[in-house]
Coordinates of C-alpha atoms in Angstrom, one line a residue:
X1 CA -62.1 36.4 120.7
X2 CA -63.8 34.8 117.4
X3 CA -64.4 30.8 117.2
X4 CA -65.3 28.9 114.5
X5 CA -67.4 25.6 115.3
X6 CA -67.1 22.8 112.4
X7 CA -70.1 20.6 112.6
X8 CA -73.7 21.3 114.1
X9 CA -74.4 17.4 115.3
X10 CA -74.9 16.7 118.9
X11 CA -71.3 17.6 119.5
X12 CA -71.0 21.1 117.3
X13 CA -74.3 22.4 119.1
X14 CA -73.0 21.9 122.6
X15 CA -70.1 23.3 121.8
X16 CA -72.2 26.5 120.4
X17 CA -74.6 26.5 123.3
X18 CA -71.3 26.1 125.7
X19 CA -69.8 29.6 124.1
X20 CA -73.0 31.4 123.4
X21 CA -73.4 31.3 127.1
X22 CA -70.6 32.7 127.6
X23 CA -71.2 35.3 124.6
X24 CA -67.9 34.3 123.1
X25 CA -68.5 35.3 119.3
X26 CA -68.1 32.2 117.0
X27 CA -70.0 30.7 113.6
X28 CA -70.5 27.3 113.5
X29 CA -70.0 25.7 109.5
X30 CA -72.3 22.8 108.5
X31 CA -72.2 21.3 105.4
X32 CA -75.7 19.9 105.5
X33 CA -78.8 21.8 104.9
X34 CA -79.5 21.4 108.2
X35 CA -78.7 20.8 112.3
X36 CA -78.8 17.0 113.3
X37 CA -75.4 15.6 112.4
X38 CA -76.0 11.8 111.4
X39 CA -79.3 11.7 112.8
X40 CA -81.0 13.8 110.1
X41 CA -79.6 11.5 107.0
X42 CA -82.1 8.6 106.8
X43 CA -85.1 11.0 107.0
X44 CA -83.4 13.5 104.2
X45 CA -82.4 10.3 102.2
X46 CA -78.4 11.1 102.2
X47 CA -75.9 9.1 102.4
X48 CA -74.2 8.4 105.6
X49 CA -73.8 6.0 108.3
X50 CA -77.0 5.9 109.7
X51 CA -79.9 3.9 108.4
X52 CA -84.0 4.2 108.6
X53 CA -84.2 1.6 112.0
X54 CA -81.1 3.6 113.9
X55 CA -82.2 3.9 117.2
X56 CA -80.3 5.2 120.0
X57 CA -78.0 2.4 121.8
X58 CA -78.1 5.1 125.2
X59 CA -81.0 6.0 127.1
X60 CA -82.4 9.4 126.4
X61 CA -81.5 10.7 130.0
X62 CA -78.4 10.7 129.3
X63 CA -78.4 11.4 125.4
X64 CA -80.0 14.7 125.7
X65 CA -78.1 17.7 126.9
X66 CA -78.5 18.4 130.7
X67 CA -80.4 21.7 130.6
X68 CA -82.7 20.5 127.8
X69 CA -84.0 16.6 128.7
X70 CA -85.3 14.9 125.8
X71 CA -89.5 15.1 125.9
X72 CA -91.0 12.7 128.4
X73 CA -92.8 11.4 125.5
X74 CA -89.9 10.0 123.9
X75 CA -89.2 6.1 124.5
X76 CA -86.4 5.1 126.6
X77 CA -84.1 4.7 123.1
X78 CA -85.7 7.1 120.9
X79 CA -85.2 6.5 116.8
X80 CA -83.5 8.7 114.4
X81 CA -85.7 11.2 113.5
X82 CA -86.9 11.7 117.1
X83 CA -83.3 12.6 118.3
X84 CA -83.3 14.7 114.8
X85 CA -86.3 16.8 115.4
X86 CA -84.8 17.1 119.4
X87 CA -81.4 18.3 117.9
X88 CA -83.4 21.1 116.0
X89 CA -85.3 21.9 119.3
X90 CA -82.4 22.5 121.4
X91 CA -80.7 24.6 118.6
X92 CA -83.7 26.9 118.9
X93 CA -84.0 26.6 122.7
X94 CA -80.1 27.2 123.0
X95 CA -80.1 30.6 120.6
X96 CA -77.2 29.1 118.2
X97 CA -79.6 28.3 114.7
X98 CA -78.6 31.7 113.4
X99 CA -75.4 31.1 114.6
X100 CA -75.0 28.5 112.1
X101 CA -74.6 28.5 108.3
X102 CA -75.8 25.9 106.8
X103 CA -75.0 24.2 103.2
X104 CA -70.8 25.3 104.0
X105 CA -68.2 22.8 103.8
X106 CA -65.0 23.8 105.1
X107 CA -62.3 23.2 102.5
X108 CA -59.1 24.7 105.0
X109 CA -58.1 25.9 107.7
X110 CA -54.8 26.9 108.5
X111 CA -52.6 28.8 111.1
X112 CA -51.1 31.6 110.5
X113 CA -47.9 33.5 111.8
X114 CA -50.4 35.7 113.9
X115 CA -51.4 32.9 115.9
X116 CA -55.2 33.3 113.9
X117 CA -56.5 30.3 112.2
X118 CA -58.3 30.9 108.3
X119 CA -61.0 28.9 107.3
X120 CA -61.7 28.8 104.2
X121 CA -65.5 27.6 103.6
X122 CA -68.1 26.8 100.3
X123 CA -71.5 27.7 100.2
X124 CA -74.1 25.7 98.0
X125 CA -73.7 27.7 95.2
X126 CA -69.4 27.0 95.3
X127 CA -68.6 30.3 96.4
X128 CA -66.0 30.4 98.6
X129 CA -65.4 32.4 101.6
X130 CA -61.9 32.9 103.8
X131 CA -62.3 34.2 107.3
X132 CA -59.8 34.4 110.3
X133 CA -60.4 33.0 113.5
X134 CA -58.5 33.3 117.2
X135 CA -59.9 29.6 118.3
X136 CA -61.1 26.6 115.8
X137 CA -63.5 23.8 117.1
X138 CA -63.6 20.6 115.1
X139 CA -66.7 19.1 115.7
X140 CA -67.8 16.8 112.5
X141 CA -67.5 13.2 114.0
X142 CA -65.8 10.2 113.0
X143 CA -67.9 8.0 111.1
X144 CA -66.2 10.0 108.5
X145 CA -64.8 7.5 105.4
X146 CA -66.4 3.8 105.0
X147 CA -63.4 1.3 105.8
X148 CA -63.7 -1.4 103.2
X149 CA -61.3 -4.7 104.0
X150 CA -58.0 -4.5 103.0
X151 CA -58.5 -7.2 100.5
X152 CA -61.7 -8.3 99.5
X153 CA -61.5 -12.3 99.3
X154 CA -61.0 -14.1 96.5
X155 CA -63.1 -14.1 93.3
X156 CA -65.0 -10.4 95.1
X157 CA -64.7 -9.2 91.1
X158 CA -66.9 -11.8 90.1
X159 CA -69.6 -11.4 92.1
X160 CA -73.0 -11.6 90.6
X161 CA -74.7 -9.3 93.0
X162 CA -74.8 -5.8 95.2
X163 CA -71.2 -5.3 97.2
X164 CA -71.8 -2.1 98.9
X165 CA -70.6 -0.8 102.0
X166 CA -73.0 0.3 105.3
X167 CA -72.6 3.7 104.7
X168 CA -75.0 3.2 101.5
X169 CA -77.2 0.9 103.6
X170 CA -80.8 2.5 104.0
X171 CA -83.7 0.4 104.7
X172 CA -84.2 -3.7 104.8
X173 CA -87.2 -3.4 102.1
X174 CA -84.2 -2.3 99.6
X175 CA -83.5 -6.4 99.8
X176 CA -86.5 -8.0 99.5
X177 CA -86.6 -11.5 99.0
X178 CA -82.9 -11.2 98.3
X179 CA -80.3 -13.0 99.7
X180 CA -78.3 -11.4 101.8
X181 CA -74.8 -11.7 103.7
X182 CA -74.1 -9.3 106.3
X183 CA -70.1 -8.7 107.4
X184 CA -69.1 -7.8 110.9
X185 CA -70.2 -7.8 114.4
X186 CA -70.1 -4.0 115.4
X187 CA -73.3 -2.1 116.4
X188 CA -73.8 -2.1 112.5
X189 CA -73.9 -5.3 111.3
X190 CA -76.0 -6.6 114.3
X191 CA -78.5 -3.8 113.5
X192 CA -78.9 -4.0 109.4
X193 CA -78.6 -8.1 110.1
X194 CA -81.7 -7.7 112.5
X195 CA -83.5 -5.6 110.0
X196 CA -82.9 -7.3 107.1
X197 CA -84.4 -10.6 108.9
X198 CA -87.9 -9.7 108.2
X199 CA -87.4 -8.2 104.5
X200 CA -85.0 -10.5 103.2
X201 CA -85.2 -14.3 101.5
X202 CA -81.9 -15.5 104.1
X203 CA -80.0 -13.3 106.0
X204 CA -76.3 -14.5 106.9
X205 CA -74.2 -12.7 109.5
X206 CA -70.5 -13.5 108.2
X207 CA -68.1 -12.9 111.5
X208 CA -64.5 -13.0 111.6
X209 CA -63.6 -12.6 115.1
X210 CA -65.6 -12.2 118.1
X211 CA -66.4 -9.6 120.0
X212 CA -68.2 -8.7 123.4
X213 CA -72.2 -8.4 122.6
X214 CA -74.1 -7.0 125.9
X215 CA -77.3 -6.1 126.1
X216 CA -78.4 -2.7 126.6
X217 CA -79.6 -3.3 129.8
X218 CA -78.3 -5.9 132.6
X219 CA -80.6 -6.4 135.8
X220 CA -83.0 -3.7 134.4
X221 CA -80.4 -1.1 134.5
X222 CA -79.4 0.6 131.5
X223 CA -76.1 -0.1 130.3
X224 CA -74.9 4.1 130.1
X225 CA -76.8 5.0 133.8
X226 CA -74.9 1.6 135.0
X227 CA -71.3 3.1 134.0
X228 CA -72.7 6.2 136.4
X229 CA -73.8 4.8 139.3
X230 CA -71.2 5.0 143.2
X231 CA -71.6 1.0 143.2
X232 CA -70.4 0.5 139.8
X233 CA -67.9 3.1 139.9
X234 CA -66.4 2.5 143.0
X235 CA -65.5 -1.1 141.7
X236 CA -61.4 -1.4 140.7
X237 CA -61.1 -2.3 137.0
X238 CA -60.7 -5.9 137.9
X239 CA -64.0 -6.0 140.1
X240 CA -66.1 -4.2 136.8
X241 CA -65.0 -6.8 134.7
X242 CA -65.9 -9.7 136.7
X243 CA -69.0 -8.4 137.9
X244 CA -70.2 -7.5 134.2
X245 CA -69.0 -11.2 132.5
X246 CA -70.9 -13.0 135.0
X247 CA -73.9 -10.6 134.4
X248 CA -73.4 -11.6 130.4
X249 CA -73.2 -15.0 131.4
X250 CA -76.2 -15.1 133.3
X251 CA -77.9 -13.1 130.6
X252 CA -77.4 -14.6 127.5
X253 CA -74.9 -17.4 128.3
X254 CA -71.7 -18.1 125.6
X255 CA -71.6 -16.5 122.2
X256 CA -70.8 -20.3 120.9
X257 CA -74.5 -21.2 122.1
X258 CA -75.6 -19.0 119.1
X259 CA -73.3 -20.3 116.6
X260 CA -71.0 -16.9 116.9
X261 CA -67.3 -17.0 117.7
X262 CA -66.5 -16.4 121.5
X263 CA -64.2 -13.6 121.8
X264 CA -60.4 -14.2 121.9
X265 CA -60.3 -10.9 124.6
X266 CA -61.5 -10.2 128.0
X267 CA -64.9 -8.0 128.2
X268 CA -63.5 -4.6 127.8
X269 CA -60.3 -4.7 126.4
X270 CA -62.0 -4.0 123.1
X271 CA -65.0 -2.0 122.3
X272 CA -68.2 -4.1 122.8
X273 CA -71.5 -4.8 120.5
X274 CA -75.2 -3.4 122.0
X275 CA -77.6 -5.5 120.9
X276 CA -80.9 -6.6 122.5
X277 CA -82.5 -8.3 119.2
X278 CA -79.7 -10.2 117.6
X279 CA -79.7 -13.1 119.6
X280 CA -83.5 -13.2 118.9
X281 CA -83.3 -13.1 115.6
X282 CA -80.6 -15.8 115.7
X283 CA -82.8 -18.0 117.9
X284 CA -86.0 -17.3 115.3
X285 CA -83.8 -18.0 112.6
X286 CA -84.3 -15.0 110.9
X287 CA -80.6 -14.2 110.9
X288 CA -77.7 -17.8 110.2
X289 CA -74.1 -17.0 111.7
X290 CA -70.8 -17.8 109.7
X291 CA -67.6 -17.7 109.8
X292 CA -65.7 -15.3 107.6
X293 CA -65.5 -15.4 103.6
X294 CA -63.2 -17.5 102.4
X295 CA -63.8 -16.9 98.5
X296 CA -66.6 -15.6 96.3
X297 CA -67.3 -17.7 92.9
X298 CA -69.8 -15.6 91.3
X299 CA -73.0 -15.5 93.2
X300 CA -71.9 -18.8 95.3
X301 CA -70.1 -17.9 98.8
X302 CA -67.8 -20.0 100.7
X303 CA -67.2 -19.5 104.0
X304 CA -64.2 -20.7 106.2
X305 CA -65.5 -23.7 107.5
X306 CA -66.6 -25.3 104.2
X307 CA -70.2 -24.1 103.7
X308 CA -71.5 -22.6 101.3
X309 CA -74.5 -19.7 100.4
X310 CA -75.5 -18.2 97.2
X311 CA -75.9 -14.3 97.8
X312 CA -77.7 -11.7 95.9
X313 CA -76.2 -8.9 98.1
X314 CA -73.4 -8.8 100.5
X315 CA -72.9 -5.8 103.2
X316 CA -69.6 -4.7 104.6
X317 CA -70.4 -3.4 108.1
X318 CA -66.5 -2.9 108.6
X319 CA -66.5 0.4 109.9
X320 CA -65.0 4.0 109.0
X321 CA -62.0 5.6 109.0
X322 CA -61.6 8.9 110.5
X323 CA -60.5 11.9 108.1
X324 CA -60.3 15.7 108.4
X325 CA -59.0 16.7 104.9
X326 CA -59.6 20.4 105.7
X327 CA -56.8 19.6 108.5
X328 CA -53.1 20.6 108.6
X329 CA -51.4 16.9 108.2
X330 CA -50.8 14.8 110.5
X331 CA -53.8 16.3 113.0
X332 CA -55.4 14.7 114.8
X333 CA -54.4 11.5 113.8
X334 CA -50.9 11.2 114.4
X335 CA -47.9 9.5 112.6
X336 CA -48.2 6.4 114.7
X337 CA -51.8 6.0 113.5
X338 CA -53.5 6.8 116.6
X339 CA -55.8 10.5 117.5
X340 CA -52.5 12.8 119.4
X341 CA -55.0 15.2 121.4
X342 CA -54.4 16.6 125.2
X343 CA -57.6 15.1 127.3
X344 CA -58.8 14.2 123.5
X345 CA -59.2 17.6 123.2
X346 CA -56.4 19.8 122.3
X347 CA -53.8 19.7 119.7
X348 CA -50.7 20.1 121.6
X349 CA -48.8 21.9 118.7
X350 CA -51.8 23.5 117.0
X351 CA -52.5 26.2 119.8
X352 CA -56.1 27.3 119.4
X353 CA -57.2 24.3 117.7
X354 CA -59.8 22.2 119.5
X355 CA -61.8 18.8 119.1
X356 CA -65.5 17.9 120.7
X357 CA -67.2 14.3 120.6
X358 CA -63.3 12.8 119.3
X359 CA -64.2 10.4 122.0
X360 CA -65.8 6.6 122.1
X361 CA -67.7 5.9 125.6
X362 CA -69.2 3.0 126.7
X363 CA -72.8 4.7 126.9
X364 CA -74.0 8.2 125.8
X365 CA -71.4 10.8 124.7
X366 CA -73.6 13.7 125.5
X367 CA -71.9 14.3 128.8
X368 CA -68.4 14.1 127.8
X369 CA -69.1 16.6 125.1
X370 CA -70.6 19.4 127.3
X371 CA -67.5 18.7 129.6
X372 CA -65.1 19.5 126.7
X373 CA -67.3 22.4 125.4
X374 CA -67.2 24.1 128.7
X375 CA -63.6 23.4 129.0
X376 CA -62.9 25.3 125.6
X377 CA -65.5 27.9 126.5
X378 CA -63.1 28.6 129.6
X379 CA -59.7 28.0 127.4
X380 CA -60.6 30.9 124.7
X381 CA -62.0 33.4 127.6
X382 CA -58.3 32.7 129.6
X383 CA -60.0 31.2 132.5
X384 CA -58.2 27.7 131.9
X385 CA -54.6 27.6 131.1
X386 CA -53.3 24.6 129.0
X387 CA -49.7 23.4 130.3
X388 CA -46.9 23.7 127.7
X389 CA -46.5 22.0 124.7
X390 CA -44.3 19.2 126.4
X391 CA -46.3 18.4 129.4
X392 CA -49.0 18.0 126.9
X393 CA -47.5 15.7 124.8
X394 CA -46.3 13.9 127.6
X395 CA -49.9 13.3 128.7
X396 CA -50.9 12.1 125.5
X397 CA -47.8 10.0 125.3
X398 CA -49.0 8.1 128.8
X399 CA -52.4 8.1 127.6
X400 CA -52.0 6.3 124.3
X401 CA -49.6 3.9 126.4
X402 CA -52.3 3.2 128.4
X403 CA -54.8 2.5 125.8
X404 CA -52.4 0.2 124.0
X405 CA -51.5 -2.4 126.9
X406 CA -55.7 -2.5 126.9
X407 CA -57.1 -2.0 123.9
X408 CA -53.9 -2.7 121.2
X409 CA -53.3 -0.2 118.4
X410 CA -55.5 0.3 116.2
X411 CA -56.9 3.5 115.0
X412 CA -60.5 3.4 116.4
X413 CA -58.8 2.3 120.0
X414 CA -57.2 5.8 120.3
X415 CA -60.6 7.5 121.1
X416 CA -61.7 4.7 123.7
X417 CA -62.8 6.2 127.3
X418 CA -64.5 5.5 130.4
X419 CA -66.8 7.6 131.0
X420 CA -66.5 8.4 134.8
X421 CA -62.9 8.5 135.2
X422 CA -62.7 10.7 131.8
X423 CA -64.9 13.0 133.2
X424 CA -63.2 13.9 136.1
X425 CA -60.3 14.3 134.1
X426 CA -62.0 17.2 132.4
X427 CA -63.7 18.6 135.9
X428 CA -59.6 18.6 136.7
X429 CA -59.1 20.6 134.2

């Protein structure tokens, strides 16, 4: 058996410590010049969507891998280029580094009538190199493309100032004394708002609908260990979501109380917003709510309610689309616009092809992600069997279902799991 491993973030290097303890043969293909995934960027300077005051939303107990804790000397939500200089560590501790090469994109890969999969890499230099594999593991995220509005508002052309996007976000001290609008509400645009408080002139956070924002702790109890824990857990759906509104309440009373839009949505029936600073710098008034843009008139803004802000800079925090252009079409996102994998794993009709981290918790993925590396560790050695094609299709079918009646459509929502339930799901398996 030969695997190839596509990515060498958190995700690709548990799926590479998962086989090499198993001493399945594989190379893993990064396109950086170096392990870490997103966590490396702001350090190295390159572009991507994390940012030079990313810190972890999930404690580290949970965030690093179960044989390898994160150093005691870490804080309880280490930043970037801590979890970037661990991610080295457990590559060297785990065996993989020279497993990987680094600086190689992957331009294709594609099944052939043998059942083998070819990848077809580039190195730095644009050489290119075609191998054949027996198993493929895709495992290079999905804050792939930045997701821009689908129409700017009006008068966006003749804006005076920076439009960019949060994936070309780096550091608040790029905006000093610049006025600056910030668009969303996701883990994002909470963050750069908060960080662009104490560098910037004014800092406006423009929100269009609401959305859940919990702190990352309630009661003392991290947010990730809560979503763990036999009293938590053994809660029906209807009892979690009581319990945990009335903690919000008690914490941080209504969303309107800060001059953001409550959310149209009970508390998990969308994904939610950590933040433990924004309502600070609300209340400090470092950071003004609005509503969303209703036009743009050169360097003037105009919100929907009437008011108005002039702007230097405005900061889509909108979120990314997911893309694997070095995928046969129409996988993993299928036609219905939604990710079509068997325990948001396997590709039903693309035997031998295999997905790790395609999944958004509530909390740290690190968990999930060994669970699916081991699972694929015990697919390509035979000791799991997958059902047929149907049965998984069928599964995905229910699942989707599922995540629609709770969740609604969209493409991010496809990925959505709880972590407890998902994770006997895969000790099932």
């Amino acid at each position: 058996m030969s695997v190839c491993v596509i990515g060498a973030g958190l995700s690709g290097l548990a799926a590479a410590h998962a086989l090499a303890e198993r001493g399945v043969d594989f190379v893993c293909l990064e396109k950086a010049p170096d392990v870490g995934g997103i966590w490396r960027q702001p350090q190295a300077g390159e572009r991507g969507p994390a940012y030079l005051s990313l810190h972890l939303n999930s404690v580290k107990r949970l965030t690093g891998y179960t044989d390898f804790p994160m150093p005691d000397s870490y804080p309880l939500y280490p930043r970037h280029s801590d979890v970037a200089a661990y991610l080295r560590s457990f590559a060297d501790w785990a065996g993989v580094r020279d497993r990987v090469e680094l600086s190689t994109e992957v331009v294709s890969v594609e099944r052939g009538s043998d059942d083998t999969w070819t990848v077809v890499s580039r190195d730095a230099e644009g050489a290119e190199t075609s191998r054949r594999f027996t198993h493929v593991v895709v495992a290079s995220g999905h804050n792939t493309e930045p997701a821009m509005p689908h129409s700017l508002p009006p008068g966006s052309e003749s804006f005076a100032g920076t439009m960019l996007h949060s994936i070309d976000y780096r550091d608040g001290s790029d905006f000093a004394g610049q006025r600056v609008i910030v668009v969303g509400l996701g883990a994002s645009a909470v963050d750069i708002a908060a960080d662009l408080s104490r560098h910037a002139a004014r800092t406006v956070l423009s929100v269009r609908r609401g959305l859940h924002i919990m702190p990352k702790q309630l009661f003392g109890i991290p947010l990730d260990e809560m979503a763990e824990v036999p009293w938590f857990t053994e809660m029906s759906f209807a009892e979690q979501r009581t319990f945990v509104e009335k903690a919000l309440h008690t914490a941080r009373g209504k969303l309107s109380d800060y001059g953001l839009p409550e959310p149209d949505h009970p508390v998990f029936s969308s994904a939610v917003t950590l933040s433990d600073e924004i309502f600070s710098r609300i209340r400090h008034g470092g950071v003004t709510p609005r509503p969303a843009i209703e036009s743009i008139d050169g360097s003037l803004v105009r919100f929907t309610d009437g008011t108005t802000e002039e702007a230097d800079a405005i900061v889509y925090c909108t979120g990314f689309r997911m893309a694997f252009p070095f995928l046969p079409e129409g996988c993993p996102v299928g036609p219905r616009g939604s990710v079509e994998l068997y325990r948001r794993v396997v590709a039903p009709d693309h035997p031998g092809l295999h997905f790790v981290g395609l999944v958004r918790p509530l909390g740290s993925i690190t968990r999930l992600v060994e669970a699916q590396s081991r699972w694929i560790a015990q697919i390509v050695e035979g000791e799991a069997v997958l059902p047929s094609a149907e049965v998984m299709r069928k599964e995905v079918t229910a699942y989707l279902t599922g995540i629609a009646e709770r969740y609604g459509t969209a493409e991010g929502s496809s990925i959505l799991v709880d972590v407890a339930p998902y994770l006997r799901e895969l000790r099932e398996e």
